[in-house]
PDB file of C-alpha atoms in Angstrom:
ATOM      1  CA  UNK A   1      86.551  86.500 117.438  1.00  0.00           C
ATOM      2  CA  UNK A   2      89.374  84.516 115.372  1.00  0.00           C
ATOM      3  CA  UNK A   3      92.589  84.097 116.151  1.00  0.00           C
ATOM      4  CA  UNK A   4      94.115  84.821 112.952  1.00  0.00           C
ATOM      5  CA  UNK A   5      97.989  84.514 113.606  1.00  0.00           C
ATOM      6  CA  UNK A   6      97.587  80.697 114.200  1.00  0.00           C
ATOM      7  CA  UNK A   7      95.325  80.172 111.071  1.00  0.00           C
ATOM      8  CA  UNK A   8      97.813  81.360 109.338  1.00  0.00           C
ATOM      9  CA  UNK A   9     100.781  80.425 110.381  1.00  0.00           C
ATOM     10  CA  UNK A  10      99.770  76.736 109.635  1.00  0.00           C
ATOM     11  CA  UNK A  11      98.814  77.712 105.814  1.00  0.00           C
ATOM     12  CA  UNK A  12     102.139  78.601 105.551  1.00  0.00           C
ATOM     13  CA  UNK A  13     103.939  76.051 106.963  1.00  0.00           C
ATOM     14  CA  UNK A  14     101.318  73.222 105.170  1.00  0.00           C
ATOM     15  CA  UNK A  15     102.183  74.986 101.887  1.00  0.00           C
ATOM     16  CA  UNK A  16     106.224  75.612 102.431  1.00  0.00           C
ATOM     17  CA  UNK A  17     107.056  73.354 105.390  1.00  0.00           C
ATOM     18  CA  UNK A  18     108.198  74.022 108.550  1.00  0.00           C
ATOM     19  CA  UNK A  19     110.317  76.982 109.092  1.00  0.00           C
ATOM     20  CA  UNK A  20     113.962  76.832 109.751  1.00  0.00           C
ATOM     21  CA  UNK A  21     114.366  80.456 111.310  1.00  0.00           C
ATOM     22  CA  UNK A  22     112.208  83.001 112.733  1.00  0.00           C
ATOM     23  CA  UNK A  23     113.191  86.668 113.306  1.00  0.00           C
ATOM     24  CA  UNK A  24     110.631  89.337 115.410  1.00  0.00           C
ATOM     25  CA  UNK A  25     110.271  93.461 114.992  1.00  0.00           C
ATOM     26  CA  UNK A  26     108.333  95.640 116.460  1.00  0.00           C
ATOM     27  CA  UNK A  27     108.120  99.157 115.948  1.00  0.00           C
ATOM     28  CA  UNK A  28     106.873 101.663 117.853  1.00  0.00           C
ATOM     29  CA  UNK A  29     102.673 101.904 117.815  1.00  0.00           C
ATOM     30  CA  UNK A  30     102.743  98.413 115.364  1.00  0.00           C
ATOM     31  CA  UNK A  31     101.669  94.883 116.692  1.00  0.00           C
ATOM     32  CA  UNK A  32     104.736  92.533 116.661  1.00  0.00           C
ATOM     33  CA  UNK A  33     105.501  91.643 113.544  1.00  0.00           C
ATOM     34  CA  UNK A  34     107.635  88.143 112.802  1.00  0.00           C
ATOM     35  CA  UNK A  35     109.294  87.013 109.208  1.00  0.00           C
ATOM     36  CA  UNK A  36     109.888  82.873 108.928  1.00  0.00           C
ATOM     37  CA  UNK A  37     112.347  81.617 106.492  1.00  0.00           C
ATOM     38  CA  UNK A  38     111.674  78.722 104.387  1.00  0.00           C
ATOM     39  CA  UNK A  39     114.143  76.916 102.797  1.00  0.00           C
ATOM     40  CA  UNK A  40     112.889  74.318  99.547  1.00  0.00           C
ATOM     41  CA  UNK A  41     115.563  73.179  97.087  1.00  0.00           C
ATOM     42  CA  UNK A  42     117.284  75.800  95.344  1.00  0.00           C
ATOM     43  CA  UNK A  43     114.945  78.740  96.851  1.00  0.00           C
ATOM     44  CA  UNK A  44     114.473  80.522 100.102  1.00  0.00           C
ATOM     45  CA  UNK A  45     111.623  81.725 101.048  1.00  0.00           C
ATOM     46  CA  UNK A  46     110.889  84.434 103.679  1.00  0.00           C
ATOM     47  CA  UNK A  47     107.113  85.162 104.426  1.00  0.00           C
ATOM     48  CA  UNK A  48     105.889  87.890 107.015  1.00  0.00           C
ATOM     49  CA  UNK A  49     103.612  86.745 110.190  1.00  0.00           C
ATOM     50  CA  UNK A  50     101.791  89.488 111.670  1.00  0.00           C
ATOM     51  CA  UNK A  51     100.285  91.428 108.984  1.00  0.00           C
ATOM     52  CA  UNK A  52      97.006  89.609 108.584  1.00  0.00           C
ATOM     53  CA  UNK A  53      96.166  89.569 112.416  1.00  0.00           C
ATOM     54  CA  UNK A  54      94.096  93.600 111.865  1.00  0.00           C
ATOM     55  CA  UNK A  55      92.302  94.380 108.455  1.00  0.00           C
ATOM     56  CA  UNK A  56      93.837  97.180 106.263  1.00  0.00           C
ATOM     57  CA  UNK A  57      91.367  99.607 106.191  1.00  0.00           C
ATOM     58  CA  UNK A  58      91.273 102.780 103.674  1.00  0.00           C
ATOM     59  CA  UNK A  59      93.726 105.264 104.585  1.00  0.00           C
ATOM     60  CA  UNK A  60      90.924 107.894 104.449  1.00  0.00           C
ATOM     61  CA  UNK A  61      88.901 106.426 106.100  1.00  0.00           C
ATOM     62  CA  UNK A  62      87.956 108.294 110.245  1.00  0.00           C
ATOM     63  CA  UNK A  63      87.732 104.967 111.719  1.00  0.00           C
ATOM     64  CA  UNK A  64      89.453 101.976 110.843  1.00  0.00           C
ATOM     65  CA  UNK A  65      87.109  98.844 110.688  1.00  0.00           C
ATOM     66  CA  UNK A  66      88.299  96.353 113.026  1.00  0.00           C
ATOM     67  CA  UNK A  67      86.295  92.972 111.209  1.00  0.00           C
ATOM     68  CA  UNK A  68      86.250  93.892 107.617  1.00  0.00           C
ATOM     69  CA  UNK A  69      88.888  94.844 105.137  1.00  0.00           C
ATOM     70  CA  UNK A  70      91.732  93.069 103.009  1.00  0.00           C
ATOM     71  CA  UNK A  71      93.923  90.921 104.882  1.00  0.00           C
ATOM     72  CA  UNK A  72      97.671  89.646 103.413  1.00  0.00           C
ATOM     73  CA  UNK A  73     100.584  88.084 104.435  1.00  0.00           C
ATOM     74  CA  UNK A  74     103.831  88.991 102.328  1.00  0.00           C
ATOM     75  CA  UNK A  75     106.320  86.173 100.142  1.00  0.00           C
ATOM     76  CA  UNK A  76     109.365  86.831  98.936  1.00  0.00           C
ATOM     77  CA  UNK A  77     111.155  83.925  97.392  1.00  0.00           C
ATOM     78  CA  UNK A  78     115.285  84.015  95.645  1.00  0.00           C
ATOM     79  CA  UNK A  79     118.156  81.958  95.605  1.00  0.00           C
ATOM     80  CA  UNK A  80     120.373  81.995  98.618  1.00  0.00           C
ATOM     81  CA  UNK A  81     124.235  81.913  98.359  1.00  0.00           C
ATOM     82  CA  UNK A  82     125.228  84.665  95.992  1.00  0.00           C
ATOM     83  CA  UNK A  83     124.180  87.583  98.532  1.00  0.00           C
ATOM     84  CA  UNK A  84     123.020  87.804 102.360  1.00  0.00           C
ATOM     85  CA  UNK A  85     119.761  87.778 101.811  1.00  0.00           C
ATOM     86  CA  UNK A  86     119.015  86.830 105.465  1.00  0.00           C
ATOM     87  CA  UNK A  87     119.070  90.856 106.080  1.00  0.00           C
ATOM     88  CA  UNK A  88     115.893  91.271 104.451  1.00  0.00           C
ATOM     89  CA  UNK A  89     114.192  90.585 107.303  1.00  0.00           C
ATOM     90  CA  UNK A  90     113.957  94.073 108.817  1.00  0.00           C
ATOM     91  CA  UNK A  91     113.472  95.571 105.328  1.00  0.00           C
ATOM     92  CA  UNK A  92     110.057  92.883 104.932  1.00  0.00           C
ATOM     93  CA  UNK A  93     108.694  93.661 108.390  1.00  0.00           C
ATOM     94  CA  UNK A  94     108.513  97.310 108.076  1.00  0.00           C
ATOM     95  CA  UNK A  95     107.001  96.368 104.423  1.00  0.00           C
ATOM     96  CA  UNK A  96     104.877  94.210 106.221  1.00  0.00           C
ATOM     97  CA  UNK A  97     104.089  97.229 109.073  1.00  0.00           C
ATOM     98  CA  UNK A  98     102.645  99.865 106.853  1.00  0.00           C
ATOM     99  CA  UNK A  99      99.327  99.033 106.719  1.00  0.00           C
ATOM    100  CA  UNK A 100      98.818 100.177 110.361  1.00  0.00           C
ATOM    101  CA  UNK A 101     101.791 102.953 110.179  1.00  0.00           C
ATOM    102  CA  UNK A 102     101.098 104.255 107.008  1.00  0.00           C
ATOM    103  CA  UNK A 103      97.373 103.312 106.529  1.00  0.00           C
ATOM    104  CA  UNK A 104      98.648 101.827 103.086  1.00  0.00           C
ATOM    105  CA  UNK A 105      96.101  98.943 101.551  1.00  0.00           C
ATOM    106  CA  UNK A 106      98.425  96.570  99.755  1.00  0.00           C
ATOM    107  CA  UNK A 107      96.920  94.992  96.652  1.00  0.00           C
ATOM    108  CA  UNK A 108      98.012  93.504  93.508  1.00  0.00           C
ATOM    109  CA  UNK A 109      99.917  95.595  91.129  1.00  0.00           C
ATOM    110  CA  UNK A 110     101.291  98.420  93.719  1.00  0.00           C
ATOM    111  CA  UNK A 111     104.911  98.914  94.669  1.00  0.00           C
ATOM    112  CA  UNK A 112     106.587  99.292  98.056  1.00  0.00           C
ATOM    113  CA  UNK A 113     110.095 100.866  98.718  1.00  0.00           C
ATOM    114  CA  UNK A 114     111.624 101.110 101.335  1.00  0.00           C
ATOM    115  CA  UNK A 115     114.468 103.400 100.186  1.00  0.00           C
ATOM    116  CA  UNK A 116     117.764 101.441 100.182  1.00  0.00           C
ATOM    117  CA  UNK A 117     118.977  97.978  99.653  1.00  0.00           C
ATOM    118  CA  UNK A 118     115.908  95.055 100.786  1.00  0.00           C
ATOM    119  CA  UNK A 119     119.624  93.109 101.653  1.00  0.00           C
ATOM    120  CA  UNK A 120     123.291  94.440 101.717  1.00  0.00           C
ATOM    121  CA  UNK A 121     124.454  95.138  98.054  1.00  0.00           C
ATOM    122  CA  UNK A 122     120.825  94.270  96.450  1.00  0.00           C
ATOM    123  CA  UNK A 123     119.911  96.319  93.070  1.00  0.00           C
ATOM    124  CA  UNK A 124     116.911  96.151  94.294  1.00  0.00           C
ATOM    125  CA  UNK A 125     115.141  99.133  97.079  1.00  0.00           C
ATOM    126  CA  UNK A 126     111.224  98.094  95.901  1.00  0.00           C
ATOM    127  CA  UNK A 127     109.199  95.278  95.119  1.00  0.00           C
ATOM    128  CA  UNK A 128     106.095  94.869  92.965  1.00  0.00           C
ATOM    129  CA  UNK A 129     103.032  92.765  94.886  1.00  0.00           C
ATOM    130  CA  UNK A 130     102.178  90.055  92.365  1.00  0.00           C
ATOM    131  CA  UNK A 131      98.683  88.411  92.343  1.00  0.00           C
ATOM    132  CA  UNK A 132      98.504  85.613  95.376  1.00  0.00           C
ATOM    133  CA  UNK A 133      97.039  82.188  94.986  1.00  0.00           C
ATOM    134  CA  UNK A 134      99.912  80.142  93.131  1.00  0.00           C
ATOM    135  CA  UNK A 135     102.621  79.635  96.012  1.00  0.00           C
ATOM    136  CA  UNK A 136     100.301  79.761  99.167  1.00  0.00           C
ATOM    137  CA  UNK A 137      96.389  79.196  98.911  1.00  0.00           C
ATOM    138  CA  UNK A 138      94.015  82.395 100.550  1.00  0.00           C
ATOM    139  CA  UNK A 139      93.049  81.579 104.076  1.00  0.00           C
ATOM    140  CA  UNK A 140      88.926  81.173 104.320  1.00  0.00           C
ATOM    141  CA  UNK A 141      88.399  83.031 108.197  1.00  0.00           C
ATOM    142  CA  UNK A 142      84.432  82.714 107.653  1.00  0.00           C
ATOM    143  CA  UNK A 143      82.147  85.284 107.194  1.00  0.00           C
ATOM    144  CA  UNK A 144      82.028  88.419 107.825  1.00  0.00           C
ATOM    145  CA  UNK A 145      86.042  88.695 108.051  1.00  0.00           C
ATOM    146  CA  UNK A 146      88.075  89.147 104.501  1.00  0.00           C
ATOM    147  CA  UNK A 147      90.519  86.173 103.696  1.00  0.00           C
ATOM    148  CA  UNK A 148      94.380  86.324 104.352  1.00  0.00           C
ATOM    149  CA  UNK A 149      96.138  86.717 100.707  1.00  0.00           C
ATOM    150  CA  UNK A 150      99.734  85.710 100.362  1.00  0.00           C
ATOM    151  CA  UNK A 151     101.307  88.023  97.900  1.00  0.00           C
ATOM    152  CA  UNK A 152     103.957  87.433  96.224  1.00  0.00           C
ATOM    153  CA  UNK A 153     107.105  90.068  96.501  1.00  0.00           C
ATOM    154  CA  UNK A 154     108.729  90.613  93.043  1.00  0.00           C
ATOM    155  CA  UNK A 155     112.077  93.285  93.640  1.00  0.00           C
ATOM    156  CA  UNK A 156     112.172  95.886  91.505  1.00  0.00           C
ATOM    157  CA  UNK A 157     115.152  98.176  90.226  1.00  0.00           C
ATOM    158  CA  UNK A 158     115.187 101.578  90.728  1.00  0.00           C
ATOM    159  CA  UNK A 159     114.610 101.822  87.140  1.00  0.00           C
ATOM    160  CA  UNK A 160     111.941  99.012  86.689  1.00  0.00           C
ATOM    161  CA  UNK A 161     109.898 100.721  89.348  1.00  0.00           C
ATOM    162  CA  UNK A 162     110.352 104.064  87.702  1.00  0.00           C
ATOM    163  CA  UNK A 163     109.430 102.220  84.436  1.00  0.00           C
ATOM    164  CA  UNK A 164     106.558 100.523  85.875  1.00  0.00           C
ATOM    165  CA  UNK A 165     105.082 104.094  87.385  1.00  0.00           C
ATOM    166  CA  UNK A 166     104.417 104.706  83.631  1.00  0.00           C
ATOM    167  CA  UNK A 167     103.507 102.110  82.166  1.00  0.00           C
ATOM    168  CA  UNK A 168     101.850  99.536  85.050  1.00  0.00           C
ATOM    169  CA  UNK A 169     102.521  96.576  86.277  1.00  0.00           C
ATOM    170  CA  UNK A 170     101.164  94.144  83.799  1.00  0.00           C
ATOM    171  CA  UNK A 171     103.701  95.698  81.407  1.00  0.00           C
ATOM    172  CA  UNK A 172     106.434  95.334  83.643  1.00  0.00           C
ATOM    173  CA  UNK A 173     105.383  91.829  84.378  1.00  0.00           C
ATOM    174  CA  UNK A 174     104.728  91.258  80.212  1.00  0.00           C
ATOM    175  CA  UNK A 175     108.836  92.969  79.793  1.00  0.00           C
ATOM    176  CA  UNK A 176     110.296  90.021  82.699  1.00  0.00           C
ATOM    177  CA  UNK A 177     108.561  87.231  80.754  1.00  0.00           C
ATOM    178  CA  UNK A 178     109.735  88.122  77.184  1.00  0.00           C
ATOM    179  CA  UNK A 179     113.311  88.392  78.582  1.00  0.00           C
ATOM    180  CA  UNK A 180     113.119  85.428  80.555  1.00  0.00           C
ATOM    181  CA  UNK A 181     114.201  86.899  83.616  1.00  0.00           C
ATOM    182  CA  UNK A 182     115.068  85.016  86.375  1.00  0.00           C
ATOM    183  CA  UNK A 183     113.169  87.176  89.435  1.00  0.00           C
ATOM    184  CA  UNK A 184     114.374  84.780  91.905  1.00  0.00           C
ATOM    185  CA  UNK A 185     117.979  85.857  91.328  1.00  0.00           C
ATOM    186  CA  UNK A 186     119.350  88.126  94.303  1.00  0.00           C
ATOM    187  CA  UNK A 187     122.083  90.271  91.963  1.00  0.00           C
ATOM    188  CA  UNK A 188     119.954  89.974  88.827  1.00  0.00           C
ATOM    189  CA  UNK A 189     120.341  93.164  86.164  1.00  0.00           C
ATOM    190  CA  UNK A 190     117.512  95.479  85.480  1.00  0.00           C
ATOM    191  CA  UNK A 191     115.565  93.592  82.613  1.00  0.00           C
ATOM    192  CA  UNK A 192     115.816  95.914  79.057  1.00  0.00           C
ATOM    193  CA  UNK A 193     113.430  98.857  78.970  1.00  0.00           C
ATOM    194  CA  UNK A 194     113.846 100.718  76.016  1.00  0.00           C
TER     195      UNK A 194
END
């Protein structure tokens, strides 16, 4: 069996450089999860490490397949300084644990909600899972294992999350693009939704 996590960490480091900090979190009944922090110019990136150790399985399946199924890690990019974004470590670990704890399959277009601000004073309690491949390339593990996908997270305000539920992820992303929304701004306001 392939030891996935060293390969995942190597892929993250080759794409983002060496992490300047890491934190580990363990929830009851889950494997250890880490969140790595990378600085790149005026952007700080937080990446989970541990979510991909097991494949995500269909929550309706009687038994989870230990080999086949999608694997992913989460990546959040924000501009540092204006907010204490380092407090996002625990909420990110909670989101990364959701496949093990809740049987959720995290995929592009889905919403994940932590029910509290992502960091102190953040106007966001949830994230939109974006398409992978732009920042960190998928990690091929060879057959029969699915590749590890590095899923970008885009913070959403409660109004944006509600609007996305009605109109869909693509419509929200188009709204952000049309309005020139800086999705890395840790204190940005909701995009106009009328």
